[in-house]
Coordinates of C-alpha atoms and ligand atoms in Angstrom, one line a residue:
X1 CA 181.8 87.0 101.9
X2 CA 179.1 84.7 102.6
X3 CA 178.2 82.2 100.1
X4 CA 174.4 82.0 100.4
X5 CA 172.1 84.8 100.4
X6 CA 169.9 85.6 103.2
X7 CA 167.1 85.1 100.8
X8 CA 164.9 81.3 100.5
X9 CA 164.5 80.5 96.8
X10 CA 163.3 77.6 96.3
X11 CA 160.4 75.3 98.5
X12 CA 158.3 77.7 96.3
X13 CA 155.3 75.1 97.3
X14 CA 155.5 74.8 100.7
X15 CA 155.7 78.6 101.2
X16 CA 152.5 78.7 99.1
X17 CA 150.5 75.8 99.9
X18 CA 151.3 77.3 103.7
X19 CA 149.3 80.7 103.2
X20 CA 146.6 78.9 100.8
X21 CA 143.7 78.3 103.6
X22 CA 144.1 81.6 104.5
X23 CA 143.4 82.6 100.6
X24 CA 140.5 80.1 100.3
X25 CA 139.2 81.4 103.6
X26 CA 139.5 85.4 102.4
X27 CA 137.9 84.3 99.7
X28 CA 134.6 83.2 101.0
X29 CA 134.5 86.7 102.6
X30 CA 132.3 85.7 105.4
X31 CA 131.0 86.9 108.4
X32 CA 131.7 90.9 109.1
X33 CA 134.3 92.7 107.4
X34 CA 137.4 92.8 109.8
X35 CA 139.8 95.1 108.5
X36 CA 138.3 98.6 109.5
X37 CA 136.9 96.9 113.0
X38 CA 140.4 95.6 113.6
X39 CA 142.4 97.8 112.4
X40 CA 144.8 98.8 115.8
X41 CA 144.9 95.1 116.0
X42 CA 146.7 94.0 112.1
X43 CA 148.6 97.9 112.6
X44 CA 150.2 97.2 115.6
X45 CA 151.1 93.8 115.0
X46 CA 152.5 95.1 111.3
X47 CA 154.0 98.4 113.2
X48 CA 157.3 97.3 113.4
X49 CA 161.1 98.9 113.1
X50 CA 162.7 98.1 109.9
X51 CA 164.7 94.5 111.2
X52 CA 168.4 94.5 111.4
X53 CA 168.1 90.8 111.3
X54 CA 165.1 88.9 109.2
X55 CA 162.5 86.9 110.6
X56 CA 163.3 84.0 108.3
X57 CA 160.4 83.2 105.6
X58 CA 158.5 80.7 108.3
X59 CA 157.5 84.3 110.4
X60 CA 157.2 85.8 107.9
X61 CA 154.0 83.2 105.8
X62 CA 153.1 83.5 109.3
X63 CA 151.7 86.7 109.4
X64 CA 150.7 86.7 105.9
X65 CA 148.5 84.0 106.9
X66 CA 146.9 85.6 110.0
X67 CA 147.6 89.4 110.1
X68 CA 147.8 90.5 106.1
X69 CA 145.2 88.1 104.1
X70 CA 142.2 87.8 106.8
X71 CA 142.7 91.4 106.9
X72 CA 142.7 92.2 103.1
X73 CA 140.2 94.2 101.1
X74 CA 137.1 92.9 100.5
X75 CA 136.6 93.9 97.0
X76 CA 135.7 90.8 95.9
X77 CA 132.2 89.9 98.5
X78 CA 129.1 89.7 96.1
X79 CA 127.5 92.5 97.5
X80 CA 130.3 95.0 97.0
X81 CA 129.0 97.1 94.0
X82 CA 131.1 100.4 95.2
X83 CA 133.9 101.1 93.2
X84 CA 135.0 99.6 89.0
X85 CA 137.5 97.2 90.6
X86 CA 136.9 93.8 91.6
X87 CA 138.3 90.7 93.1
X88 CA 140.4 89.0 90.1
X89 CA 138.6 85.4 89.6
X90 CA 141.0 82.0 90.0
X91 CA 142.0 81.8 86.6
X92 CA 144.3 85.3 86.3
X93 CA 144.9 85.2 89.8
X94 CA 146.7 81.2 88.7
X95 CA 148.2 83.1 85.7
X96 CA 149.8 86.3 87.4
X97 CA 151.4 83.1 90.1
X98 CA 153.1 81.9 87.1
X99 CA 153.8 85.5 85.5
X100 CA 155.5 86.2 88.9
X101 CA 157.6 83.4 88.4
X102 CA 157.8 82.5 85.2
X103 CA 157.7 85.0 83.7
X104 CA 159.1 88.4 85.6
X105 CA 160.3 90.6 82.7
X106 CA 158.2 90.6 79.5
X107 CA 160.7 90.6 76.9
X108 CA 162.0 88.6 74.8
X109 CA 160.6 85.7 72.9
X110 CA 159.3 83.6 75.0
X111 CA 155.9 82.8 75.9
X112 CA 154.9 85.5 77.8
X113 CA 156.2 88.6 75.6
X114 CA 154.1 86.0 73.3
X115 CA 150.8 85.9 75.2
X116 CA 151.4 89.7 75.6
X117 CA 150.4 90.1 71.6
X118 CA 148.1 86.7 71.6
X119 CA 146.0 88.5 74.1
X120 CA 146.4 92.5 72.7
X121 CA 145.0 91.0 69.5
X122 CA 142.6 88.9 71.4
X123 CA 140.6 91.6 73.3
X124 CA 140.7 94.1 70.1
X125 CA 139.4 91.5 68.3
X126 CA 136.6 91.3 71.2
X127 CA 135.6 94.7 71.7
X128 CA 135.3 95.4 67.9
X129 CA 139.1 97.4 67.6
X130 CA 140.4 97.3 64.0
X131 CA 143.4 95.0 64.1
X132 CA 146.1 96.8 62.8
X133 CA 146.1 99.0 65.8
X134 CA 149.0 99.1 68.2
X135 CA 147.6 98.0 71.6
X136 CA 149.7 97.7 74.9
X137 CA 149.4 96.5 78.5
X138 CA 149.8 99.5 81.0
X139 CA 148.7 99.1 85.1
X140 CA 145.1 100.6 85.0
X141 CA 143.2 103.6 82.7
X142 CA 145.3 106.2 84.0
X143 CA 148.3 105.1 82.2
X144 CA 146.2 103.7 79.7
X145 CA 144.5 107.2 79.5
X146 CA 148.4 108.9 79.5
X147 CA 149.2 107.3 76.8
X148 CA 146.5 107.7 74.4
X149 CA 146.9 111.3 74.8
X150 CA 150.4 111.2 74.7
X151 CA 149.9 110.1 71.2
X152 CA 147.1 112.9 70.6
X153 CA 150.0 115.3 72.0
X154 CA 152.3 113.7 69.2
X155 CA 150.1 113.9 66.5
X156 CA 149.2 117.3 67.4
X157 CA 152.1 118.8 67.2
X158 CA 153.9 116.9 64.8
X159 CA 151.3 118.7 62.3
X160 CA 153.3 122.0 63.4
X161 CA 155.9 120.3 62.5
X162 CA 157.7 119.3 65.8
X163 CA 158.7 116.8 67.8
X164 CA 156.9 117.4 71.2
X165 CA 158.4 114.3 72.8
X166 CA 161.9 114.9 71.8
X167 CA 161.7 119.0 72.1
X168 CA 159.2 119.2 74.5
X169 CA 156.1 121.7 73.8
X170 CA 156.0 124.8 71.8
X171 CA 156.3 128.2 73.7
X172 CA 154.0 131.5 73.3
X173 CA 151.1 128.2 72.3
X174 CA 147.3 127.6 73.7
X175 CA 146.1 124.0 73.2
X176 CA 143.1 122.4 74.0
X177 CA 141.6 118.8 75.4
X178 CA 137.8 118.9 75.3
X179 CA 136.1 116.2 77.7
X180 CA 132.7 116.5 79.0
X181 CA 132.2 117.1 82.4
X182 CA 131.7 113.6 83.5
X183 CA 135.1 112.4 82.2
X184 CA 137.4 110.4 84.9
X185 CA 139.5 113.2 86.6
X186 CA 142.7 110.7 85.9
X187 CA 142.3 112.4 82.2
X188 CA 142.7 115.5 83.3
X189 CA 146.1 114.1 85.4
X190 CA 147.4 112.4 82.6
X191 CA 146.7 115.7 80.5
X192 CA 149.2 117.2 83.8
X193 CA 151.6 114.3 83.5
X194 CA 152.4 114.9 80.0
X195 CA 153.3 119.3 80.4
X196 CA 149.9 119.9 78.7
X197 CA 148.0 121.5 81.8
X198 CA 145.1 120.5 83.5
X199 CA 143.7 123.8 82.7
X200 CA 144.0 123.0 79.3
X201 CA 141.4 120.7 79.3
X202 CA 138.2 122.4 78.3
X203 CA 134.9 120.9 80.7
X204 CA 131.7 120.4 78.6
X205 CA 128.0 120.0 79.7
X206 CA 126.1 116.9 79.1
X207 CA 122.7 116.9 78.4
X208 CA 120.3 114.5 80.9
X209 CA 121.4 111.6 79.5
X210 CA 124.8 113.0 80.8
X211 CA 126.9 112.3 77.0
X212 CA 128.1 115.1 76.3
X213 CA 126.6 117.6 75.0
X214 CA 127.7 118.5 70.9
X215 CA 126.4 121.7 70.4
X216 CA 128.4 122.8 73.4
X217 CA 131.4 121.1 71.8
X218 CA 131.2 122.0 69.0
X219 CA 131.1 125.7 70.2
X220 CA 133.8 125.4 72.4
X221 CA 136.2 124.6 69.5
X222 CA 135.1 127.3 67.6
X223 CA 135.3 129.3 70.0
X224 CA 138.9 128.5 70.1
X225 CA 139.7 128.0 65.7
X226 CA 139.4 131.7 66.1
X227 CA 141.3 132.7 68.7
X228 CA 143.9 129.9 67.5
X229 CA 143.2 127.7 69.9
X230 CA 145.4 124.3 69.4
X231 CA 143.3 121.7 69.4
X232 CA 145.1 118.2 70.9
X233 CA 142.3 115.8 71.7
X234 CA 138.2 115.6 72.3
X235 CA 137.8 113.2 74.7
X236 CA 134.6 111.0 74.6
X237 CA 133.6 108.6 77.6
X238 CA 132.3 105.5 76.8
X239 CA 131.2 104.5 80.2
X240 CA 131.9 107.5 82.2
X241 CA 132.1 105.8 86.5
X242 CA 129.3 108.2 87.3
X243 CA 126.7 106.2 85.1
X244 CA 128.0 104.9 83.0
X245 CA 127.0 107.1 80.4
X246 CA 128.3 106.1 77.0
X247 CA 128.7 109.6 75.0
X248 CA 128.1 109.7 70.7
X249 CA 131.2 108.0 69.5
X250 CA 130.5 108.6 65.8
X251 CA 129.7 112.5 66.0
X252 CA 132.4 112.8 67.6
X253 CA 135.0 111.4 65.8
X254 CA 132.5 113.5 62.8
X255 CA 133.5 116.5 65.2
X256 CA 137.1 115.2 65.4
X257 CA 137.7 115.1 61.4
X258 CA 136.1 118.1 61.1
X259 CA 138.0 120.3 62.9
X260 CA 141.4 118.0 62.5
X261 CA 142.0 116.8 66.0
X262 CA 142.6 113.0 67.5
X263 CA 139.8 111.3 69.0
X264 CA 140.1 109.5 72.8
X265 CA 138.4 107.2 73.6
X266 CA 138.3 106.3 77.5
X267 CA 136.5 103.2 77.9
X268 CA 137.9 101.8 80.6
X269 CA 135.0 100.9 82.7
X270 CA 132.7 101.1 79.9
X271 CA 134.2 99.4 76.9
X272 CA 133.0 95.3 77.6
X273 CA 129.6 96.8 77.7
X274 CA 130.3 96.2 73.6
X275 CA 129.3 92.6 74.5
X276 CA 126.2 93.7 75.7
X277 CA 124.2 93.6 71.7
X278 CA 121.0 96.1 73.5
X279 CA 124.6 98.7 74.1
X280 CA 126.4 97.8 71.6
X281 CA 125.0 100.4 69.0
X282 CA 125.8 103.2 71.4
X283 CA 130.0 102.3 70.6
X284 CA 129.0 102.8 66.9
X285 CA 131.7 104.5 65.4
X286 CA 134.0 103.6 67.5
X287 CA 136.8 102.1 64.6
X288 CA 136.9 106.0 63.9
X289 CA 138.6 106.7 67.4
X290 CA 142.7 107.3 67.3
X291 CA 143.1 105.6 70.7
X292 CA 140.5 103.9 73.2
X293 CA 142.0 102.8 76.9
X294 CA 140.3 99.7 78.1
X295 CA 140.7 97.5 81.2
X296 CA 140.6 94.2 82.3
X297 CA 141.1 94.8 86.1
X298 CA 137.6 96.3 85.4
X299 CA 134.8 94.3 84.3
X300 CA 137.4 91.3 83.1
X301 CA 138.2 91.1 86.5
X302 CA 142.1 90.6 86.0
X303 CA 144.3 90.9 88.8
X304 CA 144.6 94.9 89.6
X305 CA 146.9 96.6 87.9
X306 CA 145.8 95.8 84.0
X307 CA 145.1 98.5 81.8
X308 CA 145.5 98.5 77.9
X309 CA 146.1 101.4 75.5
X310 CA 144.8 100.9 71.4
X311 CA 146.9 104.0 69.1
X312 CA 145.6 103.5 65.5
X313 CA 148.9 104.8 63.9
X314 CA 152.1 102.5 65.5
X315 CA 154.6 104.8 64.5
X316 CA 153.4 107.5 65.9
X317 CA 153.4 105.8 69.7
X318 CA 156.1 104.7 69.3
X319 CA 157.6 108.2 68.3
X320 CA 155.5 110.0 71.2
X321 CA 157.5 106.8 73.6
X322 CA 160.6 105.4 72.2
X323 CA 163.2 104.8 74.9
X324 CA 166.4 106.0 73.2
X325 CA 168.7 103.8 72.5
X326 CA 171.2 103.0 75.7
X327 CA 174.3 101.2 75.5
X328 CA 173.6 99.0 78.0
X329 CA 170.3 96.8 75.7
X330 CA 172.3 97.3 72.4
X331 CA 172.4 94.6 69.7
X332 CA 168.8 93.7 71.8
X333 CA 167.0 94.3 68.8
X334 CA 166.6 91.9 65.9
X335 CA 170.0 91.1 65.5
X336 CA 170.4 88.0 63.5
X337 CA 170.4 84.0 65.5
X338 CA 168.2 84.7 68.6
X339 CA 169.2 82.5 71.0
X340 CA 169.0 84.5 73.9
X341 CA 166.9 87.0 76.2
X342 CA 170.0 89.3 74.3
X343 CA 169.4 89.1 70.6
X344 CA 166.2 89.6 70.4
X345 CA 163.5 91.4 72.7
X346 CA 160.9 89.9 70.9
X347 CA 157.2 93.0 70.7
X348 CA 159.2 95.8 72.0
X349 CA 155.8 97.2 74.3
X350 CA 159.0 99.4 76.2
X351 CA 158.7 101.2 73.4
X352 CA 155.4 101.9 73.0
X353 CA 154.4 103.0 76.7
X354 CA 155.7 105.1 79.9
X355 CA 157.2 101.6 81.3
X356 CA 160.2 99.3 80.8
X357 CA 160.4 96.9 83.0
X358 CA 157.1 95.5 83.4
X359 CA 155.3 92.5 85.2
X360 CA 153.4 90.0 82.4
X361 CA 150.1 91.1 81.9
X362 CA 148.9 89.6 79.2
X363 CA 149.3 85.7 80.5
X364 CA 146.3 87.1 82.9
X365 CA 144.1 88.5 80.1
X366 CA 144.7 85.1 77.6
X367 CA 144.0 82.4 80.8
X368 CA 140.8 84.2 81.6
X369 CA 139.7 84.6 77.8
X370 CA 140.6 81.2 77.2
X371 CA 138.8 79.7 80.6
X372 CA 135.2 81.1 79.6
X373 CA 136.5 82.5 76.3
X374 CA 133.8 85.9 74.9
X375 CA 131.0 83.3 75.6
X376 CA 131.4 83.1 79.0
X377 CA 132.4 87.4 79.4
X378 CA 129.2 88.3 77.5
X379 CA 127.2 86.5 79.4
X380 CA 128.8 88.2 82.1
X381 CA 127.9 91.7 80.5
X382 CA 124.5 90.3 80.1
X383 CA 123.6 89.6 83.4
X384 CA 125.3 93.0 85.0
X385 CA 123.6 95.7 82.7
X386 CA 120.1 93.2 83.7
X387 CA 121.2 93.7 87.5
X388 CA 121.3 96.8 87.2
X389 CA 117.7 97.4 85.2
X390 CA 116.5 95.0 87.5
X391 CA 117.3 97.6 90.0
X392 CA 116.1 100.6 88.2
X393 CA 112.7 99.5 87.6
X394 CA 112.8 97.8 91.7
X395 CA 113.3 101.3 92.7
X396 CA 110.6 102.7 90.6
X397 CA 108.0 100.7 91.5
X398 CA 108.9 101.9 94.8
X399 CA 107.4 105.0 96.2
X400 CA 110.3 105.1 98.7
X401 CA 112.5 104.9 96.1
X402 CA 113.9 107.1 93.4
X403 CA 115.9 107.0 90.1
X404 CA 118.4 109.5 89.2
X405 CA 120.1 108.4 86.7
X406 CA 118.5 105.1 84.1
X407 CA 121.3 102.1 83.7
X408 CA 123.2 102.6 80.1
X409 CA 125.7 99.7 81.9
X410 CA 126.0 98.5 84.8
X411 CA 125.3 101.2 86.7
X412 CA 122.2 102.0 88.0
X413 CA 121.9 105.9 90.1
X414 CA 119.1 106.2 92.8
X415 CA 118.7 107.3 96.1
X416 CA 116.1 107.1 99.3
X417 CA 112.9 109.5 99.0
X418 CA 110.6 111.4 100.7
X419 CA 108.7 113.3 99.4
X420 CA 108.1 115.5 102.2
X421 CA 112.4 116.0 102.6
X422 CA 114.0 119.4 101.1
X423 CA 116.9 118.9 99.2
X424 CA 119.1 118.8 101.2
X425 CA 117.3 116.4 103.9
X426 CA 117.3 113.7 101.0
X427 CA 121.3 114.1 100.5
X428 CA 121.8 114.0 104.4
X429 CA 119.1 110.7 104.8
X430 CA 121.4 109.5 101.4
X431 CA 124.6 109.4 103.2
X432 CA 124.0 108.0 106.1
X433 CA 122.5 105.1 104.5
X434 CA 125.3 105.2 102.3
X435 CA 127.5 105.2 105.6
X436 CA 125.2 102.1 107.6
X437 CA 126.0 100.2 104.5
X438 CA 130.4 100.6 104.5
X439 CA 129.4 99.8 108.4
X440 CA 127.2 96.2 107.8
X441 CA 129.7 95.3 105.1
X442 CA 126.9 93.3 102.9
X443 CA 126.1 96.0 100.4
X444 CA 128.6 97.9 100.2
X445 CA 127.2 100.6 97.0
X446 CA 129.8 104.2 96.5
X447 CA 128.3 107.5 96.2
X448 CA 128.6 109.8 93.7
X449 CA 126.1 113.0 92.6
X450 CA 123.7 113.5 89.4
X451 CA 122.8 116.5 88.6
X452 CA 123.7 117.2 92.6
X453 CA 122.0 114.9 94.1
X454 CA 124.0 112.6 96.1
X455 CA 122.9 108.8 94.6
X456 CA 123.5 105.5 95.6
X457 CA 126.1 104.2 92.8
X458 CA 126.1 100.6 92.9
X459 CA 128.8 99.3 89.4
X460 CA 128.2 95.8 88.9
X461 CA 131.2 94.3 87.6
X462 CA 131.4 91.4 90.0
X463 CA 132.2 88.2 89.2
X464 CA 130.6 87.2 92.1
X465 CA 127.4 88.8 92.7
X466 CA 124.0 87.4 92.4
X467 CA 120.7 88.9 91.7
X468 CA 120.0 88.8 95.5
X469 CA 122.6 91.2 96.3
X470 CA 120.8 93.6 94.5
X471 CA 117.7 92.6 95.8
X472 CA 119.4 93.2 98.8
X473 CA 120.8 96.5 98.9
X474 CA 116.7 98.2 97.3
X475 CA 115.4 96.6 100.3
X476 CA 118.2 97.3 102.9
X477 CA 118.2 100.9 101.6
X478 CA 114.6 100.9 101.5
X479 CA 114.8 99.4 105.2
X480 CA 117.8 102.0 106.8
X481 CA 115.9 104.9 105.4
X482 CA 112.4 104.1 106.3
X483 CA 114.0 103.9 109.6
X484 CA 115.7 107.3 109.7
X485 CA 113.1 109.2 108.3
X486 CA 110.5 107.8 110.6
X487 CA 111.9 109.1 113.5
Ligands
PLP501 C1 136.3 105.5 83.1 C2 137.6 105.4 83.4 N1 138.5 106.3 83.6 C3 139.9 105.8 84.4 C4 139.8 105.2 85.3 C5 141.3 105.0 86.2 O1 141.5 103.7 85.5 P1 142.6 103.5 86.8 O2 141.7 103.2 88.6 O3 142.9 101.8 86.9 O4 144.5 104.1 87.1 C6 138.3 105.0 85.6 C7 138.1 103.7 87.5 O5 137.2 103.5 87.7 C8 137.1 104.8 85.0 O6 136.4 103.7 85.6

């Protein structure tokens, strides 16, 4: 029997200090993005057989420094506006490291468990959510929406006298979830995971502002009611991933109560927009929702893997996601004197979620909010919304650019255009512009479709972005477009 484990369990400063310069360098995002160009190089270096004998810590650190970190994902680079994800800021990164080392299980009454509770409370306050809602951290928007819809499922079937978490879904019954055609596709997947089926999502058309069409929603609910189809939830998108449109939450809450169904709000990206007073009224009615998803790893720039779900009915959420008693954990909750992790789990987030073990995420959100406060975050949200508006104005003044969706939040969908070009040609030109931008790696938006037209879609959530990158993108789109179409 060997006396010592093969893994180093100390010398943490030495290890971290040895990779820090590479991380600092990476964070400067200098030169061209090497990840794609040097793919064969780093892939060949990494693609080794399972080692029979480990190479030791020093070699691992060297590979991290030389091969892995320099070729990392540059979605934190100032000109990257492609997805609704960005690289974390410094406080969140440091807090994630602290959580990894000192809070590697969020159970038990200790600061990391407590900071989950505190951070959820702060988030609720920041986002104007009622203080008595139960929040829970998740790995991101996918699971946050799953939690909200899982609670909706529980509520709908309990009304029929059935516990779906315990007994499964009833046979010979049909049900429906209603969401706009702009809803994020993870909502559809959540229905699959919950056994409701993707086909149970009724896709409702949107108006010219990409918001759910309320008349069509009502018609769908009415038609289904006459067929005795059970409404499980109406989903409002509060910041769609394509254009940032915010569905009319107050009106949807009214409809949900009329049809005695659940209102879930997917605010994974957009709910932080409530901090911009110009946009805040669009979230009216939020307090009447039953559940809300919002992701700190998006606009709050928390390290990746940090979402939240809030549900108004704590007991119901518990019934939807409870883990039934497990012998090896018995006695852990609420026993007399509290002096070890076995005596008290602290807040039992594992009963409000699909995860049992989970990293400490509250510490990250706490650290970020503690650093910049509500004021610092509001300033970021307003600045990013300003970027989208500034870009929209610039686009409207330029004959060779066309605005495809006026920004509500921090997304601006536009395209290059020439009047003589047909729709199909415009799509091809814009696709080629986006491809070139990705290749250059300086200004990197994504594309999407707005009313069937291919749009260039920057989404500003990146704390490192400045107005120079916004103007730079407009100039480059115009420049590449002119070059392509003058040939
Ligand atoms: C509106 C919306 N909902 C849900 C999601 C999914 O979130 P995640 O990627 O964190 O699972 C996204 C991701 O961009 C989103 O924008």
